[in-house]
XYZ file of N, CA and C in Angstrom:
453
model
N 21.179 110.569 135.016
C 20.611 110.220 133.834
C 19.891 108.872 133.871
N 18.616 108.849 133.278
C 17.847 107.673 133.435
C 17.565 107.202 131.986
N 17.054 105.898 131.960
C 16.768 105.230 130.892
C 15.572 104.513 131.341
N 14.278 104.819 130.669
C 13.127 104.232 131.070
C 12.839 104.320 132.578
N 13.284 105.452 133.218
C 12.956 105.690 134.604
C 14.078 104.958 135.634
N 14.950 104.247 134.968
C 15.947 103.452 135.741
C 17.273 104.426 135.638
N 17.829 104.736 136.743
C 19.135 105.336 136.794
C 20.174 104.412 136.244
N 21.252 104.943 135.458
C 22.323 104.095 134.850
C 22.880 103.315 135.901
N 23.317 103.963 137.015
C 24.028 103.167 138.053
C 23.244 101.965 138.617
N 21.877 102.250 138.854
C 21.095 101.279 139.438
C 20.856 100.071 138.307
N 20.926 100.476 137.135
C 20.632 99.473 136.056
C 21.790 98.502 136.115
N 23.014 98.959 136.195
C 24.242 98.082 136.123
C 24.278 97.330 137.449
N 23.916 98.014 138.514
C 24.059 97.318 139.898
C 22.922 96.139 139.971
N 21.798 96.448 139.316
C 20.980 95.254 139.133
C 21.620 94.073 138.437
N 22.406 94.437 137.474
C 23.291 93.157 136.767
C 24.208 92.630 137.716
N 24.915 93.449 138.503
C 25.685 92.772 139.591
C 25.094 92.083 140.589
N 24.034 92.490 140.958
C 22.930 91.729 141.966
C 22.643 90.348 141.324
N 22.418 90.249 140.027
C 22.160 88.895 139.318
C 23.249 88.058 139.768
N 24.605 88.599 139.389
C 25.693 87.802 139.704
C 25.947 87.398 141.123
N 25.555 88.307 142.083
C 25.578 88.047 143.466
C 24.575 86.853 143.913
N 23.543 86.897 143.209
C 22.427 85.783 143.492
C 22.948 84.524 142.969
N 23.694 84.622 141.865
C 24.287 83.233 141.346
C 25.320 82.741 142.274
N 26.002 83.566 142.866
C 27.023 83.167 143.871
C 26.369 82.551 145.066
N 25.230 83.252 145.463
C 24.581 82.504 146.689
C 24.040 81.282 146.393
N 23.458 81.029 145.190
C 23.015 79.821 144.658
C 24.042 78.779 144.774
N 25.410 78.948 144.689
C 26.417 78.238 144.707
C 27.260 78.100 145.952
N 26.493 78.682 147.083
C 26.958 78.686 148.399
C 28.206 79.563 148.520
N 28.395 80.597 147.846
C 29.458 81.463 147.828
C 28.970 82.755 148.492
N 29.862 83.489 149.203
C 29.430 84.888 149.565
C 28.971 85.707 148.468
N 27.640 86.069 148.640
C 26.945 86.710 147.324
C 27.476 88.113 147.121
N 28.504 88.041 146.362
C 29.112 89.438 145.832
C 29.311 89.202 144.281
N 28.659 90.189 143.568
C 28.739 90.056 142.045
C 29.175 91.368 141.576
N 29.836 91.254 140.247
C 30.466 92.330 139.661
C 30.273 92.393 138.169
N 30.170 93.525 137.683
C 29.976 93.687 136.175
C 30.840 94.872 135.795
N 31.466 94.823 134.605
C 32.360 95.899 134.165
C 31.657 96.341 132.895
N 31.415 97.659 132.725
C 30.662 98.185 131.743
C 31.528 99.175 131.146
N 31.481 99.212 129.683
C 32.114 100.195 128.879
C 31.189 100.557 127.647
N 31.069 101.776 127.346
C 30.262 102.331 126.171
C 28.761 101.686 126.362
N 28.218 101.598 127.649
C 26.875 101.275 127.727
C 26.662 99.634 127.428
N 27.742 98.953 127.632
C 27.509 97.477 127.438
C 28.475 96.661 128.470
N 28.012 95.574 128.953
C 28.799 94.705 129.874
C 29.765 93.999 129.177
N 31.057 94.216 129.560
C 32.212 93.584 128.880
C 32.788 92.403 129.721
N 32.427 92.416 131.088
C 32.837 91.181 131.879
C 31.823 91.159 133.100
N 31.762 90.003 133.527
C 30.953 89.706 134.792
C 31.461 88.574 135.458
N 31.182 88.582 136.795
C 31.792 87.607 137.593
C 31.033 87.537 139.022
N 31.203 86.392 139.785
C 30.797 86.372 141.162
C 31.845 85.644 141.933
N 31.713 85.692 143.184
C 32.749 85.171 144.111
C 32.803 83.609 143.793
N 34.133 83.062 143.838
C 34.286 81.563 143.653
C 35.375 81.127 144.699
N 35.448 81.901 145.594
C 36.497 81.559 146.745
C 36.260 80.109 147.216
N 35.043 79.807 147.598
C 34.768 78.426 148.403
C 34.977 77.463 147.337
N 34.402 77.665 146.085
C 34.540 76.340 145.028
C 35.917 76.232 144.688
N 36.750 77.109 144.596
C 38.206 77.192 144.080
C 39.071 77.005 145.316
N 38.602 77.108 146.476
C 39.424 76.957 147.747
C 40.572 77.895 147.583
N 40.229 79.030 147.151
C 41.210 80.115 146.971
C 40.582 81.520 147.442
N 41.058 82.074 148.562
C 40.420 83.360 149.119
C 40.639 84.568 148.127
N 41.315 84.367 147.027
C 41.725 85.576 146.155
C 40.566 85.591 144.927
N 39.720 84.647 144.928
C 38.724 84.484 143.925
C 37.407 85.395 144.085
N 37.818 86.571 144.232
C 36.659 87.581 144.448
C 36.116 88.020 143.022
N 34.826 88.356 143.299
C 34.027 88.877 142.036
C 34.800 89.999 141.233
N 35.280 90.914 142.048
C 35.913 92.189 141.389
C 37.070 91.636 140.580
N 38.014 90.868 141.354
C 39.256 90.581 140.648
C 39.010 89.766 139.423
N 38.112 88.812 139.505
C 37.755 88.017 138.331
C 37.184 88.888 137.165
N 36.256 89.780 137.477
C 35.744 90.593 136.338
C 36.860 91.548 135.723
N 37.606 92.073 136.793
C 38.842 92.897 136.127
C 39.629 92.187 135.260
N 40.131 90.975 135.646
C 40.930 90.027 134.873
C 40.243 89.743 133.474
N 39.077 89.442 133.588
C 38.239 89.016 132.216
C 38.270 90.203 131.389
N 37.917 91.432 131.985
C 37.891 92.668 131.184
C 39.247 92.922 130.572
N 40.189 92.887 131.313
C 41.645 93.291 130.835
C 41.906 92.284 129.702
N 41.700 91.066 129.825
C 42.048 90.131 128.875
C 41.370 90.426 127.595
N 40.017 90.741 127.739
C 39.150 91.087 126.494
C 39.556 92.249 125.845
N 39.692 93.373 126.675
C 39.884 94.722 126.059
C 41.490 95.144 125.943
N 42.325 94.602 126.685
C 43.687 95.078 126.864
C 43.962 96.221 127.647
N 42.834 97.102 127.922
C 43.046 98.290 128.781
C 41.589 98.465 129.211
N 41.598 99.041 130.551
C 40.305 99.369 131.128
C 39.810 100.690 130.917
N 40.470 101.505 129.945
C 40.157 102.874 129.689
C 38.586 102.822 129.338
N 37.925 103.860 130.061
C 36.563 104.043 129.743
C 35.543 102.948 130.435
N 36.171 102.216 131.409
C 35.311 101.160 132.008
C 34.873 101.628 133.538
N 33.694 101.104 133.914
C 33.187 101.117 135.402
C 32.997 99.878 135.877
N 33.554 99.580 137.107
C 33.158 98.421 137.815
C 32.122 98.613 138.629
N 30.970 97.713 138.467
C 29.939 97.901 139.469
C 30.079 96.604 140.324
N 29.924 96.599 141.679
C 30.114 95.544 142.442
C 29.150 95.675 143.740
N 28.534 94.603 144.134
C 27.597 94.718 145.195
C 28.016 95.016 146.610
N 29.293 94.853 146.821
C 29.924 95.111 148.299
C 31.203 95.832 147.922
N 31.391 96.797 148.983
C 32.689 97.582 148.856
C 33.916 96.578 148.755
N 34.840 96.821 147.862
C 36.028 96.118 147.756
C 36.978 96.059 148.986
N 37.712 94.963 149.089
C 38.746 94.841 150.102
C 39.971 95.441 149.557
N 41.064 95.281 150.466
C 42.452 95.749 149.904
C 42.916 95.033 148.736
N 42.781 93.874 148.656
C 43.196 93.101 147.413
C 42.527 93.628 146.216
N 41.286 94.005 146.148
C 40.617 94.233 145.029
C 40.943 95.716 144.739
N 40.904 96.535 145.711
C 41.098 97.901 145.614
C 42.577 98.234 144.909
N 43.492 97.413 145.451
C 44.863 97.544 144.800
C 44.784 97.103 143.478
N 44.114 96.105 142.991
C 44.087 95.643 141.821
C 43.561 96.600 140.833
N 42.473 97.505 141.269
C 41.837 98.461 140.610
C 42.841 99.652 140.238
N 43.742 99.945 141.343
C 44.730 100.933 141.136
C 45.781 100.450 140.045
N 46.223 99.242 140.319
C 47.350 98.779 139.363
C 46.823 98.512 137.894
N 45.538 98.298 137.755
C 44.975 98.021 136.478
C 44.391 99.430 135.881
N 44.606 100.559 136.606
C 44.221 101.908 136.172
C 42.686 101.834 135.863
N 41.790 101.236 136.560
C 40.366 101.252 136.445
C 39.861 102.822 136.574
N 39.175 103.361 135.678
C 38.723 104.675 135.889
C 37.786 104.970 136.933
N 36.716 103.982 137.195
C 35.524 104.380 137.892
C 34.926 103.096 138.570
N 34.709 103.215 139.760
C 34.040 102.075 140.695
C 32.829 102.587 141.251
N 31.665 101.764 141.284
C 30.372 101.999 141.756
C 30.165 100.736 142.560
N 29.839 100.914 143.865
C 29.540 99.726 144.855
C 28.201 99.839 145.569
N 27.775 98.814 146.124
C 26.431 98.854 146.688
C 26.557 99.030 148.157
N 26.692 97.800 148.870
C 26.849 97.776 150.362
C 28.317 98.248 150.772
N 28.271 99.052 151.838
C 29.596 99.311 152.508
C 30.003 98.169 153.415
N 31.321 98.110 153.395
C 31.922 96.926 154.299
C 32.668 97.653 155.368
N 32.020 97.846 156.588
C 32.647 98.705 157.607
C 33.906 97.948 158.365
N 33.863 96.528 158.008
C 35.092 95.910 158.675
C 36.154 95.691 157.895
N 36.139 95.552 156.524
C 37.150 95.317 155.641
C 37.256 96.185 154.384
N 36.227 97.256 154.239
C 36.160 97.946 153.026
C 37.367 98.922 152.859
N 37.834 98.904 151.578
C 39.076 99.653 151.384
C 38.820 100.641 150.160
N 37.581 101.154 150.102
C 37.444 102.111 149.164
C 36.576 103.316 149.839
N 36.585 103.341 151.049
C 36.054 104.424 151.851
C 35.646 104.231 153.298
N 35.352 102.941 153.600
C 34.736 102.642 154.921
C 35.946 102.547 155.944
N 36.807 101.687 155.792
C 38.066 101.558 156.660
C 39.195 102.478 156.258
N 39.453 102.310 155.067
C 40.445 103.361 154.326
C 40.008 103.435 153.021
N 40.684 104.329 152.133
C 40.412 104.479 150.765
C 41.701 104.300 150.051
N 42.005 103.161 149.521
C 43.145 102.986 148.878
C 43.175 103.322 147.371
N 41.883 103.877 146.933
C 41.895 104.192 145.512
C 41.822 105.756 145.265
N 42.057 106.481 146.416
C 41.909 107.965 146.300
C 43.202 108.616 146.808
N 44.097 108.898 145.678
C 45.253 109.670 145.864
C 46.469 109.116 146.734
N 46.299 107.813 147.000
C 47.345 107.198 147.788
C 48.581 106.879 146.931
N 48.160 106.478 145.540
C 49.166 105.839 144.657
C 49.190 106.760 143.465
N 49.754 106.294 142.496
C 49.960 106.935 141.088
C 48.716 107.096 140.335
N 47.684 106.286 140.738
C 46.378 106.250 139.975
C 45.281 106.345 141.026
N 44.202 107.259 140.767
C 43.179 107.176 141.585
C 41.906 106.681 140.928
N 40.947 106.000 141.563
C 39.679 105.556 140.968
C 38.580 106.483 141.509
N 37.833 106.932 140.575
C 36.672 107.585 141.009
C 35.674 106.643 141.538
N 35.247 106.945 142.850
C 34.376 105.927 143.533
C 33.135 106.480 143.978
N 32.095 105.745 143.820
C 30.727 106.077 144.476
C 30.269 104.718 145.129
N 29.725 105.009 146.200
C 29.202 103.923 147.097
C 27.779 104.072 147.537
N 27.100 102.980 147.910
C 25.713 103.097 148.319
C 24.582 102.991 147.207
N 24.955 102.511 146.005
C 24.023 102.498 144.982
C 23.261 101.101 145.247
N 21.950 100.993 145.349
C 20.989 99.973 145.716
C 21.670 99.359 146.876
N 22.149 100.061 147.914
C 22.722 99.561 149.115
C 21.996 98.616 149.910
N 20.517 98.984 150.153
C 19.655 98.126 151.023
C 19.579 96.652 150.215
N 19.340 96.623 148.888
C 19.387 95.347 148.264
C 20.595 94.519 148.326
N 21.694 95.303 148.173
C 22.931 94.470 148.306
C 23.289 93.976 149.723
N 22.930 94.855 150.712
C 23.146 94.407 152.070
C 22.328 93.351 152.502
N 21.059 93.483 152.010
C 20.146 92.374 152.371
C 20.472 91.040 151.937
N 20.995 90.942 150.740
C 21.414 89.755 150.277
C 22.649 89.111 151.075
N 23.541 89.914 151.302
C 24.626 89.444 152.188
C 24.009 89.033 153.652
N 23.108 89.707 154.154
C 22.567 89.389 155.478
C 21.875 88.163 155.492
N 21.158 87.926 154.260
C 20.445 86.690 154.184
C 21.332 85.543 154.297
N 22.495 85.662 153.416
C 23.383 84.617 153.365
C 23.955 84.247 154.648
N 24.453 85.377 155.475
C 25.068 84.946 156.722
C 24.161 84.459 157.796
N 22.976 84.806 157.697
C 21.992 84.303 158.615
C 21.744 82.892 158.395
N 21.631 82.411 157.130
C 21.530 81.000 156.737
C 22.723 80.240 157.499
N 23.986 80.749 157.386
C 25.025 80.127 158.010
C 25.154 79.804 159.226
N 24.377 80.766 160.042
C 24.386 80.693 161.510
C 23.615 79.627 162.154
């Protein structure tokens, strides 16, 4: 389904990319996330691990927490994130009963929603419908740029 020629998934991933760019501007690993329900963003976040000196401050986890606090339940929500979630974030999605995940770049070293393992698909009492590779090139390019600067 499209709006003005832009696929819904791409539209929301563009919003997640804005968050990733904000992370990069703050010298954080450029991962951004938005949570959408009923066609509106209900939460957004980007990585804060370096600023907070806390490796758990991932964009996905921060967005999930904000949405949960605001809504009380993630029923009907979709999380859009620029990079495939890790084990911690995938576990949080299951525990919080997130219905749907859409991510951009695959993480072949640590991804836990399809690349290395898939913790969101029938391992536990709740499964998360997962789609990967949305605007993958744009999401991966931002990550590559960040890490090339660091070398």
